[in-house]
XYZ file of N, CA and C in Angstrom:
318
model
N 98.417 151.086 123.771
C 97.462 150.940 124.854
C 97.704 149.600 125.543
N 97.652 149.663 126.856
C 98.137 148.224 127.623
C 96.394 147.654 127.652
N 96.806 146.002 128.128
C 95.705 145.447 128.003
C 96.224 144.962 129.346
N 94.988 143.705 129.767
C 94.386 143.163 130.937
C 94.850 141.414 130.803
N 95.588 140.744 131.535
C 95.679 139.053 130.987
C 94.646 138.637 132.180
N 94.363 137.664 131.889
C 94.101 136.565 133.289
C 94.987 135.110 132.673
N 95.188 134.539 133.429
C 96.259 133.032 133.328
C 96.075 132.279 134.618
N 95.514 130.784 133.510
C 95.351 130.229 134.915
C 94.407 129.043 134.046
N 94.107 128.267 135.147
C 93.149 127.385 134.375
C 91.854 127.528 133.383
N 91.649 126.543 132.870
C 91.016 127.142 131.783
C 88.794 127.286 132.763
N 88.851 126.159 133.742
C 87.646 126.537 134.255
C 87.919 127.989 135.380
N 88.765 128.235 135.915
C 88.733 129.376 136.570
C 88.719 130.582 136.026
N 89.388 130.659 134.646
C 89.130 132.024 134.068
C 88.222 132.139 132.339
N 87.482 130.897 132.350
C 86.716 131.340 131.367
C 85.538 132.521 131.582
N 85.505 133.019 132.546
C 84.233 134.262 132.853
C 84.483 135.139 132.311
N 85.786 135.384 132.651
C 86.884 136.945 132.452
C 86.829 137.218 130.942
N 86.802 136.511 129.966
C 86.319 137.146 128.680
C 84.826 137.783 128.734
N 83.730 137.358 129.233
C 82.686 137.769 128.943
C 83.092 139.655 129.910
N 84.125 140.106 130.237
C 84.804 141.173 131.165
C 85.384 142.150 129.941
N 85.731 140.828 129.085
C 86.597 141.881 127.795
C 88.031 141.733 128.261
N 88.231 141.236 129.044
C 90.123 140.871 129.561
C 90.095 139.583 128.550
N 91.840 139.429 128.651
C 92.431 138.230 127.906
C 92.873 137.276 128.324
N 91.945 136.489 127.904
C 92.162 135.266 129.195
C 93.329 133.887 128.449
N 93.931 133.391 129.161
C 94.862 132.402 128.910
C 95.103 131.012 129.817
N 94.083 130.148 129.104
C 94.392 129.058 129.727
C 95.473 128.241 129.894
N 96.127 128.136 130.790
C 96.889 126.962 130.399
C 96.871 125.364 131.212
N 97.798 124.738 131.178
C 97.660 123.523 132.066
C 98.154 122.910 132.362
N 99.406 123.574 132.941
C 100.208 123.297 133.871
C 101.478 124.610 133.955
N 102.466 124.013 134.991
C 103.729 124.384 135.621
C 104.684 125.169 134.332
N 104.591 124.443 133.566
C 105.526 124.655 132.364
C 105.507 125.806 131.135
N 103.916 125.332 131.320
C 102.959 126.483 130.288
C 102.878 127.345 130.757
N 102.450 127.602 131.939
C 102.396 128.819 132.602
C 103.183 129.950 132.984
N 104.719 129.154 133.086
C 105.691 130.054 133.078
C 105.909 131.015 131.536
N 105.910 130.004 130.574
C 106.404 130.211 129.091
C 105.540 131.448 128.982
N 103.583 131.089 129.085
C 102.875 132.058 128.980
C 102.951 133.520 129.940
N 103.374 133.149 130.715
C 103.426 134.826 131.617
C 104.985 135.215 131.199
N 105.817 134.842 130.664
C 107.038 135.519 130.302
C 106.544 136.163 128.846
N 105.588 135.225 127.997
C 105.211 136.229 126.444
C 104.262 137.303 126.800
N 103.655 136.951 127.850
C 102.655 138.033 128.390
C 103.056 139.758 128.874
N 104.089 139.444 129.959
C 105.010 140.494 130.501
C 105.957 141.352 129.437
N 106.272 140.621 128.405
C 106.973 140.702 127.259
C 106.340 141.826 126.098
N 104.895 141.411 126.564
C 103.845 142.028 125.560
C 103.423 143.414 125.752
N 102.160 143.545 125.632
C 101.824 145.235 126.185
C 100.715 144.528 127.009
N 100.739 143.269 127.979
C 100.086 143.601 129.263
C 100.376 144.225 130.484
N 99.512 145.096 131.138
C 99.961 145.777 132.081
C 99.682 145.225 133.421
N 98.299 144.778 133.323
C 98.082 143.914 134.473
C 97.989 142.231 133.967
N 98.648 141.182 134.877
C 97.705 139.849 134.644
C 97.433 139.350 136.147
N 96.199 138.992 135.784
C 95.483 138.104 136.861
C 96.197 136.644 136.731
N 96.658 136.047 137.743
C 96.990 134.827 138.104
C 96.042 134.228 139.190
N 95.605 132.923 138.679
C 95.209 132.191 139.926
C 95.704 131.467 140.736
N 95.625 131.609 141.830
C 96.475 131.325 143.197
C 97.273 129.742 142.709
N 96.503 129.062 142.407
C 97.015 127.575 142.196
C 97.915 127.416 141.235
N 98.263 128.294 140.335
C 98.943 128.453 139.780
C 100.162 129.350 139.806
N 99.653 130.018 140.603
C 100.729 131.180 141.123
C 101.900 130.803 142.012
N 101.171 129.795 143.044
C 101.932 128.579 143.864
C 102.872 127.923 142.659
N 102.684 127.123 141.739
C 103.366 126.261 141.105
C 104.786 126.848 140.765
N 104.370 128.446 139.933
C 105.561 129.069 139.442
C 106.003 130.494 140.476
N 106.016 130.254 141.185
C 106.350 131.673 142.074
C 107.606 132.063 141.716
N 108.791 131.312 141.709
C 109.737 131.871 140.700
C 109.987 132.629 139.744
N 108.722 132.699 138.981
C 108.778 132.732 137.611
C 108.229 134.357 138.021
N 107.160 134.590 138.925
C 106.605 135.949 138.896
C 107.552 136.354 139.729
N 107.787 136.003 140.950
C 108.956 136.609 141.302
C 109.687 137.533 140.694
N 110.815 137.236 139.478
C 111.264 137.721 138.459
C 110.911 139.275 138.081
N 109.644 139.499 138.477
C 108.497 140.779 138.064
C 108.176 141.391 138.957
N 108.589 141.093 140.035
C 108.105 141.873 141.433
C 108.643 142.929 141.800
N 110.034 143.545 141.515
C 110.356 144.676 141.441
C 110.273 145.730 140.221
N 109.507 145.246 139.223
C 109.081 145.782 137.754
C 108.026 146.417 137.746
N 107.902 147.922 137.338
C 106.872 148.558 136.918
C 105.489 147.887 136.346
N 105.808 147.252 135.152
C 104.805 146.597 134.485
C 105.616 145.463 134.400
N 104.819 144.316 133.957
C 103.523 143.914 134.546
C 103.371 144.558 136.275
N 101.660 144.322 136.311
C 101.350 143.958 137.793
C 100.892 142.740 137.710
N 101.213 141.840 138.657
C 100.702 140.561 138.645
C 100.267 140.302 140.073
N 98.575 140.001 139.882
C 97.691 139.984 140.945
C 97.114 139.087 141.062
N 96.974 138.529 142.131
C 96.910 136.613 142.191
C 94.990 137.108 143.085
N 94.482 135.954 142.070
C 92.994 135.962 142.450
C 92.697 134.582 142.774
N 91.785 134.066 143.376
C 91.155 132.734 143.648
C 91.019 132.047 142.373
N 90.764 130.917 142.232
C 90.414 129.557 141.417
C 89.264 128.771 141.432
N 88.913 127.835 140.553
C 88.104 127.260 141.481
C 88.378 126.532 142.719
N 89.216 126.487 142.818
C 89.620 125.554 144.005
C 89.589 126.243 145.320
N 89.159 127.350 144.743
C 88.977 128.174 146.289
C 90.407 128.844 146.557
N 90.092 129.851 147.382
C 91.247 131.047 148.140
C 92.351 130.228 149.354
N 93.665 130.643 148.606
C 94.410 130.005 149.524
C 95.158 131.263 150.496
N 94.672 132.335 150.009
C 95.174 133.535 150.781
C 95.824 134.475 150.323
N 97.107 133.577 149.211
C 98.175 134.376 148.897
C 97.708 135.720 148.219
N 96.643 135.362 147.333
C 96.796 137.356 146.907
C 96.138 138.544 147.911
N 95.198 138.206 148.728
C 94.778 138.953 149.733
C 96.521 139.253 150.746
N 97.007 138.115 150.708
C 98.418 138.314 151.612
C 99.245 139.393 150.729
N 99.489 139.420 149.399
C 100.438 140.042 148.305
C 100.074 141.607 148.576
N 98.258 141.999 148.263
C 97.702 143.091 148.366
C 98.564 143.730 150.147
N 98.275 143.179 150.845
C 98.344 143.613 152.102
C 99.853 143.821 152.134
N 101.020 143.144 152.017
C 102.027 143.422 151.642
C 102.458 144.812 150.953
N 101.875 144.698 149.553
C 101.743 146.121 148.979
C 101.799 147.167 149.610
N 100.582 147.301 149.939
C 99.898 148.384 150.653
C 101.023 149.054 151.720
N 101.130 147.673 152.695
C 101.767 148.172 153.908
C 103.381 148.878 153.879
N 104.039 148.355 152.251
C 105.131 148.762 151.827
C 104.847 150.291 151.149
N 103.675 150.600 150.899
C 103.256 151.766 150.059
C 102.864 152.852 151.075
N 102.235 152.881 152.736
C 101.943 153.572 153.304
C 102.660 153.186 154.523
N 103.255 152.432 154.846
C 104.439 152.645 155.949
C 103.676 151.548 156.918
N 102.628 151.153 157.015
C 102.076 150.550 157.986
C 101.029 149.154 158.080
N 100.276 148.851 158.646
C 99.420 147.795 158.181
C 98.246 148.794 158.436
N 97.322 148.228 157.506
C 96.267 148.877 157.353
C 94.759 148.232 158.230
N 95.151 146.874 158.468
C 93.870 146.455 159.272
C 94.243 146.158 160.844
N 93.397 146.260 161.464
C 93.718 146.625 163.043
C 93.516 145.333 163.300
N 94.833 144.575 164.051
C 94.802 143.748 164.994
C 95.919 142.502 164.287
N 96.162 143.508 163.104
C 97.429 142.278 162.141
C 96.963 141.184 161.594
N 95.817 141.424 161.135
C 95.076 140.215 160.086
C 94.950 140.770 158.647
């Protein structure tokens, strides 16, 4: 049975346990890579990344972007929304149904 990660700082995703997902703090650039390569490695199917972190190692998920499993879905922080996973989703999508989905290219 696949499970659920979140990764990312440790104040942005301490909620996500009280969710029943598996949350993984880490704290920094370095850790974060190490941890989403044992993660992807594992039987997670989805992990949540937070944007600020997602920025640091984009390389690293990169790597996973043409891969079945993981999905790796970049959510806000505390630091607030820098766009990129609302941008990733929309990407998706528009590669999945041929088109953009919101009127006027936003």
């Amino acid at each position: 049975m696949y499970k659920i990660a979140v990764l990312g700082d440790y104040d942005s995703i301490y909620g996500f346990a009280a969710l029943g997902l598996d949350t993984f703090p880490v704290s920094g650039p370095e850790e974060g890579e190490k941890r989403l390569s044992q993660l992807a490695e594992g039987e997670y199917a989805v992990i949540y990344i937070t944007e600020g972190l997602a920025a640091s190692i984009s390389r690293a998920i990169s790597h996973y972007k043409d891969s079945l499993l993981p999905s790796i879905v970049l959510i806000p922080g505390i630091s607030g929304n820098t766009g990129q996973g609302i941008d990733g989703v929309k990407k998706s999508v528009e590669q999945a149904v041929g088109s953009d989905i919101l009127f006027g290219g936003n």
